Short mmCIF file of C-alpha atoms in Angstrom, two decimals:
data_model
loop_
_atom_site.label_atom_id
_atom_site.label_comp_id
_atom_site.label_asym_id
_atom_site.label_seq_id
_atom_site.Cartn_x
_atom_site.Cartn_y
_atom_site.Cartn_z
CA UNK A 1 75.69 103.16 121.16
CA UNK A 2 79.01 102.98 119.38
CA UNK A 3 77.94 106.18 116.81
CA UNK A 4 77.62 107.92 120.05
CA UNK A 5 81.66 107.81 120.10
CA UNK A 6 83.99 110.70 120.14
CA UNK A 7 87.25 112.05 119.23
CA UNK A 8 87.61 112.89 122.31
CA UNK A 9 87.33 109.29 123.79
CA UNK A 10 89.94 107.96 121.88
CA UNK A 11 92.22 110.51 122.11
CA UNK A 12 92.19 109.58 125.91
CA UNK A 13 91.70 105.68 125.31
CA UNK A 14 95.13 106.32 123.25
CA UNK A 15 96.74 108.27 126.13
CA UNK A 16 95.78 106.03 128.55
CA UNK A 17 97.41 102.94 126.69
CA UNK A 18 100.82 104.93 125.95
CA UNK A 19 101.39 106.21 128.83
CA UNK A 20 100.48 103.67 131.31
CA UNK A 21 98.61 104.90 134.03
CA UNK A 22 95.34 107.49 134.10
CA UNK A 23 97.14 110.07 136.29
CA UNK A 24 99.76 110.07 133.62
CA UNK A 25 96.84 110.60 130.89
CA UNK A 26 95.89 112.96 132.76
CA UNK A 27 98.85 115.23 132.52
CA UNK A 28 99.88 114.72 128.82
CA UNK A 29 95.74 115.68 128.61
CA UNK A 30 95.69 118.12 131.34
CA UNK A 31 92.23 116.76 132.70
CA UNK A 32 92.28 115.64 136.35
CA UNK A 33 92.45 111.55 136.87
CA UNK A 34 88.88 111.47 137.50
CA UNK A 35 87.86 113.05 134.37
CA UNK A 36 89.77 110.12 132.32
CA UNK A 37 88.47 107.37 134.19
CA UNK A 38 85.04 108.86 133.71
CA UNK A 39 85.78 108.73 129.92
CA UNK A 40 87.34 105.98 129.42
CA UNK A 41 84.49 104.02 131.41
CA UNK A 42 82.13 106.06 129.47
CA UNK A 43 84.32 103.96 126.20
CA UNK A 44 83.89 100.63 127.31
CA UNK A 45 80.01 100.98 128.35
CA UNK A 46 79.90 102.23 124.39
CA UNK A 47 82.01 99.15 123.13
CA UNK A 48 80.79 96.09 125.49
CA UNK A 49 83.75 95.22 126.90
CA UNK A 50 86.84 96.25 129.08
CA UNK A 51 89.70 97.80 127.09
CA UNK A 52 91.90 98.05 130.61
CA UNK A 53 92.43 95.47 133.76
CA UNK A 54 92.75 97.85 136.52
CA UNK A 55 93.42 95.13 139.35
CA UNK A 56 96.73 95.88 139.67
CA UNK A 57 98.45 99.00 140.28
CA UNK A 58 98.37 100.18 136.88
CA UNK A 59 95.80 99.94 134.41
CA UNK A 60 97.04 96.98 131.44
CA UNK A 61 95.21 96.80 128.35
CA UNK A 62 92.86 93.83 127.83
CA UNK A 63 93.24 91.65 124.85
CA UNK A 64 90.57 93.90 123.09
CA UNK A 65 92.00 96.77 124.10
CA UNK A 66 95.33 95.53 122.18
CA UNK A 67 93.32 95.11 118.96
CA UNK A 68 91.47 98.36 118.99
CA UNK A 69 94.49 100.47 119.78
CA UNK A 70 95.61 100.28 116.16
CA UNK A 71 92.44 101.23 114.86
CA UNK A 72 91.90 104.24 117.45
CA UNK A 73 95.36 105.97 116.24
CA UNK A 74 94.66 105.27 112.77
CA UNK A 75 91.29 107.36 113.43
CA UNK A 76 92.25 109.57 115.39
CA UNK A 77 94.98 110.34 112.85
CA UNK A 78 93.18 110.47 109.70
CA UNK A 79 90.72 113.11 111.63
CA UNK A 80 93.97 115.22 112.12
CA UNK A 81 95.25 115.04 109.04
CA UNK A 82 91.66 116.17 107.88
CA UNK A 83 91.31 118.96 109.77
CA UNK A 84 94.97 120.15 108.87
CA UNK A 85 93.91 119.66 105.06
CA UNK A 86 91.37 121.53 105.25
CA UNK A 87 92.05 124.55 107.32
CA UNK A 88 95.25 124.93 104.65
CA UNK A 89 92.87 125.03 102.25
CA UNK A 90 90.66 127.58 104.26
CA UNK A 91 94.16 129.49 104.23
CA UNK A 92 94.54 129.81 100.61
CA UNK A 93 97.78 130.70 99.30
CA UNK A 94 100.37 131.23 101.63
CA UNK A 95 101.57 135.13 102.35
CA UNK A 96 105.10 134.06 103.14
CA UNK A 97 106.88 130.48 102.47
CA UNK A 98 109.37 129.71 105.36
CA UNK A 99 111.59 126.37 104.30
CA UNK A 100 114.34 124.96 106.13
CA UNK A 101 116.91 123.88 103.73
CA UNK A 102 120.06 121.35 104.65
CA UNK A 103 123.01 122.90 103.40
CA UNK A 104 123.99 119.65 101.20
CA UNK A 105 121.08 119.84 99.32
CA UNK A 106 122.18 120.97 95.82
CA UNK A 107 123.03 124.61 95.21
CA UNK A 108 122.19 124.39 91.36
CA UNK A 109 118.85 122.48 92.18
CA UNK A 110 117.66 124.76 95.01
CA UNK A 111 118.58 128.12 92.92
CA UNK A 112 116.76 127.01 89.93
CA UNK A 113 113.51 125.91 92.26
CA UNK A 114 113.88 129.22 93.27
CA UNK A 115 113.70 131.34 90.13
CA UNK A 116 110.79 129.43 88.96
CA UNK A 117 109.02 129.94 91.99
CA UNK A 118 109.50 133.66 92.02
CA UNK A 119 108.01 133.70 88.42
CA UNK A 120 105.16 131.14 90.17
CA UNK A 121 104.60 133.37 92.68
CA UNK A 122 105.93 137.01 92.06
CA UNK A 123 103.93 138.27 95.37
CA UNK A 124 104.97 135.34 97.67
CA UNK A 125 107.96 136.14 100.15
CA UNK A 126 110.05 133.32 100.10
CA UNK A 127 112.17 132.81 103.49
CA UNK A 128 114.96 130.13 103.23
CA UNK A 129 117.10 128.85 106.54
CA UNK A 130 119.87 126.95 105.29
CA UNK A 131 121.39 124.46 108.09
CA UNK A 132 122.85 120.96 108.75
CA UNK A 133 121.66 118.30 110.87
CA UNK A 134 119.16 119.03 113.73
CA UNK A 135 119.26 122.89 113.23
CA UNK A 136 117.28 122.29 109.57
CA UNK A 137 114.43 120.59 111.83
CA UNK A 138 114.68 123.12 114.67
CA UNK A 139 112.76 126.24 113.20
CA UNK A 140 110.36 123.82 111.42
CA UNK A 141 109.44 121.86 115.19
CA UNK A 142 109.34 125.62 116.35
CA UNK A 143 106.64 126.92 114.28
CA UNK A 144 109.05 129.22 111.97
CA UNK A 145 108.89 127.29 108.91
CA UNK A 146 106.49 124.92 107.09
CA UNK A 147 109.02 123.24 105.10
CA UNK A 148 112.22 121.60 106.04
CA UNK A 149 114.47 119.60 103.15
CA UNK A 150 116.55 117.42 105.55
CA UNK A 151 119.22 115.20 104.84
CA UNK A 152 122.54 115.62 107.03
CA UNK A 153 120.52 114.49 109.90
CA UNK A 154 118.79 111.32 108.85
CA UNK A 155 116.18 110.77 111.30
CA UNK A 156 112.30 112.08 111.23
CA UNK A 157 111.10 113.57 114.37
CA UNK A 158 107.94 112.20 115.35
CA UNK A 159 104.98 114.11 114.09
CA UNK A 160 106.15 114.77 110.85
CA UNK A 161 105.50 113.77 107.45
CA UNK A 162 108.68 113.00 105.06
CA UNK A 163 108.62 113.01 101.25
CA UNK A 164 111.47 111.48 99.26
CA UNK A 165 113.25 113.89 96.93
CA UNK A 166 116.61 112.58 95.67
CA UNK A 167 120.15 110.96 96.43
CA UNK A 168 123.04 113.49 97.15
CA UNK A 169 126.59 111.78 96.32
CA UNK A 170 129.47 112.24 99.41
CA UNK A 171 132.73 112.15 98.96
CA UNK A 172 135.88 112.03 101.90
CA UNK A 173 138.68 114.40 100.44
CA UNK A 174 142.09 116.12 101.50
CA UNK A 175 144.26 118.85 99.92
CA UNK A 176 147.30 117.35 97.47
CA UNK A 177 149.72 118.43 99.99
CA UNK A 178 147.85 116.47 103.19
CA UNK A 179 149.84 113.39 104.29
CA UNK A 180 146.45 111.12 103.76
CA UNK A 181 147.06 112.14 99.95
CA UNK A 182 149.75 110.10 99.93
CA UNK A 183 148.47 106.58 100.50
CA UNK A 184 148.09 104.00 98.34
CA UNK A 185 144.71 102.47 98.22
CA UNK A 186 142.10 102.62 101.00
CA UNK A 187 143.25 104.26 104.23
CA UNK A 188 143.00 102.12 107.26
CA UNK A 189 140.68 103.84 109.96
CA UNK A 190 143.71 103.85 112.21
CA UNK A 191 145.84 105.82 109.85
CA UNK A 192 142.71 108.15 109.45
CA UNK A 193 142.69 108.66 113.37
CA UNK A 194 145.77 109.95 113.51
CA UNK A 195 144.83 113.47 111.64
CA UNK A 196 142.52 116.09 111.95
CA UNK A 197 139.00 115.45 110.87
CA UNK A 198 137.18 118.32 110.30
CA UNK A 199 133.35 118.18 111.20
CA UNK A 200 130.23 120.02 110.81
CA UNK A 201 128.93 120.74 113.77
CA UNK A 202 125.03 121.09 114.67
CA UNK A 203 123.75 124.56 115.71
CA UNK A 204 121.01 123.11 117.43
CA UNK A 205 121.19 120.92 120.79
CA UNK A 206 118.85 117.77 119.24
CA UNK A 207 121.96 115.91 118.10
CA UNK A 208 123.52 115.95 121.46
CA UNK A 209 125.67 113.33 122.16
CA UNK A 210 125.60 112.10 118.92
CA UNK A 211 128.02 111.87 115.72
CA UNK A 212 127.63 111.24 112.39
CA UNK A 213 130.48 109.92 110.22
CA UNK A 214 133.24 111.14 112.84
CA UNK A 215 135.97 108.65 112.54
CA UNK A 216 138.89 110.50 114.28
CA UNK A 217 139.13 111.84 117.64
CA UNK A 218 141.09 114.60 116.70
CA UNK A 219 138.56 116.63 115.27
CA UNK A 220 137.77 120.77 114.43
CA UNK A 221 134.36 121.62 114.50
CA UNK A 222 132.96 124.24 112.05
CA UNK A 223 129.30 125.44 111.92
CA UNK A 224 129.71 126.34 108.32
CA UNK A 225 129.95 124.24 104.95
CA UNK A 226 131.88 127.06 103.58
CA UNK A 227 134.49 127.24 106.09
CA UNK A 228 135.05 123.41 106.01
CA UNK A 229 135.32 123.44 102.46
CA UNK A 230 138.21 126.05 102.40
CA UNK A 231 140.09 124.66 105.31
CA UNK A 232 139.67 121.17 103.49
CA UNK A 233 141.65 122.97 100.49
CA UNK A 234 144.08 124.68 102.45
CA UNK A 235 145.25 120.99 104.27
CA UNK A 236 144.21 121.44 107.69
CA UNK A 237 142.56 118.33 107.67
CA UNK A 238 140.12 115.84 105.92
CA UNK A 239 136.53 115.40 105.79
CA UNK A 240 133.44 113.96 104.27
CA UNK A 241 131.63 116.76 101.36
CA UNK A 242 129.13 116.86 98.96
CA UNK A 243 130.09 115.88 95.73
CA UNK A 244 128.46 118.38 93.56
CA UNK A 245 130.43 121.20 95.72
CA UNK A 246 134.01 119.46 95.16
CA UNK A 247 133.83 118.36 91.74
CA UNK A 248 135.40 121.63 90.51
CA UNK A 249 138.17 121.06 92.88
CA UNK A 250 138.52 117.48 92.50
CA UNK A 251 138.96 118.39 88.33
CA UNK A 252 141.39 121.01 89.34
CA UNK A 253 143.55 119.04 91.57
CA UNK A 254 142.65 121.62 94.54
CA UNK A 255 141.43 118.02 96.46
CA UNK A 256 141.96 114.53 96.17
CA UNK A 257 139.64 111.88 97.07
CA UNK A 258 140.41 109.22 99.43
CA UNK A 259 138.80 105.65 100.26
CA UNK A 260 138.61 105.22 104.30
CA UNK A 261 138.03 101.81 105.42
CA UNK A 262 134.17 101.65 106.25
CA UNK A 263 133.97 104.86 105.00
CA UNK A 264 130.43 105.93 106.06
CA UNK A 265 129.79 108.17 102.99
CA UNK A 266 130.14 104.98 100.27
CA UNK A 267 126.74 104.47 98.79
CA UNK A 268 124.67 107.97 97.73
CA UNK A 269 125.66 109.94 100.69
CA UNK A 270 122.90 111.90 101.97
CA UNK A 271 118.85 110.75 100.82
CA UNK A 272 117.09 114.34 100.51
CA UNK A 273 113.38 114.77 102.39
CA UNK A 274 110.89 117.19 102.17
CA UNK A 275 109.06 117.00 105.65
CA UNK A 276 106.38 118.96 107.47
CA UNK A 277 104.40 118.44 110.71
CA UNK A 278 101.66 116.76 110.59
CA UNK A 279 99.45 119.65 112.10
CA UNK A 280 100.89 122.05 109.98
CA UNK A 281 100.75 121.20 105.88
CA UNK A 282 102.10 123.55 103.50
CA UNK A 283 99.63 125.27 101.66
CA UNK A 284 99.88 125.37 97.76
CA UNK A 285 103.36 127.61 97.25
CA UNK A 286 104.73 125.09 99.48
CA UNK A 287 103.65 121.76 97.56
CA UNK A 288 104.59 123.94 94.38
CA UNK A 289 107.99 124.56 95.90
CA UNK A 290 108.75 121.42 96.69
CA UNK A 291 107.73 119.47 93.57
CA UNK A 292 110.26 121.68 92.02
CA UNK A 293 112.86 120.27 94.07
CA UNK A 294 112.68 116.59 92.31
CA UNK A 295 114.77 116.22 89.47
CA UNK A 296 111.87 115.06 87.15
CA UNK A 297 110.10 118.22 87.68
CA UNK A 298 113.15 120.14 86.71
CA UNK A 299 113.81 118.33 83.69
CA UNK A 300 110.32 119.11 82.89
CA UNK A 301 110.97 122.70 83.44
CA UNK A 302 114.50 122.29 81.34
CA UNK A 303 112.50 120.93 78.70
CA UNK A 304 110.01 123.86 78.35
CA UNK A 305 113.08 126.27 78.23
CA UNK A 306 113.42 127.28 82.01
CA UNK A 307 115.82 127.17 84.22
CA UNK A 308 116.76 124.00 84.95
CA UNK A 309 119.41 122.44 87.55
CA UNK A 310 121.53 119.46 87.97
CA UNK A 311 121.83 116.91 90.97
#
């Protein structure tokens, strides 16, 4: 009985336990009510037991229900993740690459990833939105991308597969002339509050309602790294940047670097991810591309007398 069991079954046994109720499974399945109770009672004749109580007005999962739950989304999910594998490698190589890149990642590191996959890959298109926070995730949850390196916003969306890549260091910085310059030590977080903060703001709406390192409430909002950087040098306010874009300007004396209190950038600023839905796998240009983008594969290509990059 039990190798007469389906996909199918499970995928509706897994509904059913999420989201509560049959009618609900229902919708998320579109299959009318009667349909999942027909296959879910189909389920239990197969197993031997009950997986729901259905006495009161919602269906609760039995104490063997519980325990199989686990191993029905670990099936269900390693049958996905086989069928995605293998239709990318009924694909074959990729006729465009569409990546998503946060615009902290490293200029120097990205560029040189770049130039070696052009030599890689001389016929391969290579499309490259470059974002901050949710809109680096938009285009990839929309289909237009395969690739997104996130790191500005530091949450996975659900469905999505995330690959470590490196550590980007953040600094908080103000122009010479900016009256945070001029205190000694760390500056209090009610000091901070008093001046403008400039912030880069999300393109997208998935951060709604949300901030990330925003200390003051007097804040200007710019949808562009660039922009932020040159109002940073030209004292209109202060803000968190990447390191590797500042340093230059931190040598020069263009920007000082401040300590807040709890400043939210202490530690290695932003953690770089390569991620990719689930259903949707890059096919080989894309695992090529994004190995590239770990600094031990670009040492490796330093060593062999490419273009390499730093972090």
């Amino acid at each position: 009985m039990l190798d007469a069991l389906s996909l199918d079954q499970l995928r509706t046994f897994i509904a059913a336990a999420e989201e509560g109720s049959f009618s609900a499974a229902g919708r998320r399945l579109r299959r009318a009510q009667s349909v999942v109770s027909h296959t879910l009672a189909n389920l239990e004749l197969q197993v031997g037991f009950s997986l729901f109580e259905r006495t009161g007005r919602y269906p609760v999962l039995t104490e063997q229900g519980r325990a199989l739950l686990d191993e029905a989304r670990a099936t269900v999910g390693s049958m996905d993740a086989f069928k995605a594998r293998a239709r990318t490698l009924a694909e074959g190589l990729e006729p465009e690459l569409a990546v998503a890149v946060d615009v902290m990642f490293p200029i120097a590191t990205l560029t040189a990833a770049v130039q070696a996959f052009q030599r890689e890959f001389p016929s391969t298109p290579l499309r490259l939105y470059v974002e901050a926070l949710g809109a680096v995730v938009q285009p990839l949850l929309a289909g237009q991308c395969r690739i997104a390196i996130i790191g500005s916003l530091p949450d996975v969306p659900a469905g999505c597969v995330s690959q470590y890549l490196l550590d980007v260091g953040a600094v908080t910085v103000v122009a010479p002339g900016h009256p945070l310059a001029q205190v000694q030590g760390v500056v209090l977080r009610k000091v901070a509050e008093q001046h403008v903060q400039l912030v880069l703001t999300d393109r997208s709406s998935l951060t709604q309602g949300r901030n990330f390192g925003v200390v003051s409430d007097k804040t200007w909002r710019l949808a562009d790294l660039g922009a932020k950087h040159s109002f940073l040098r030209a004292g209109l306010g202060w803000g968190h940047m990447p390191l590797h874009m500042v340093e230059g300007d931190l040598r020069d004396g263009a920007l000082v670097r401040i300590e807040l209190e709890t400043s939210p950038t202490r530690g290695p600023g932003f953690s770089m991810h390569a991620i990719h839905r689930k259903d949707q796998p890059p096919g080989p240009a894309g695992r090529w591309f994004v190995a590239r983008l770990q600094p031990s594969r670009l040492q490796e290509s330093q060593a062999r007398g490419g273009p390499g990059g730093s972090v």
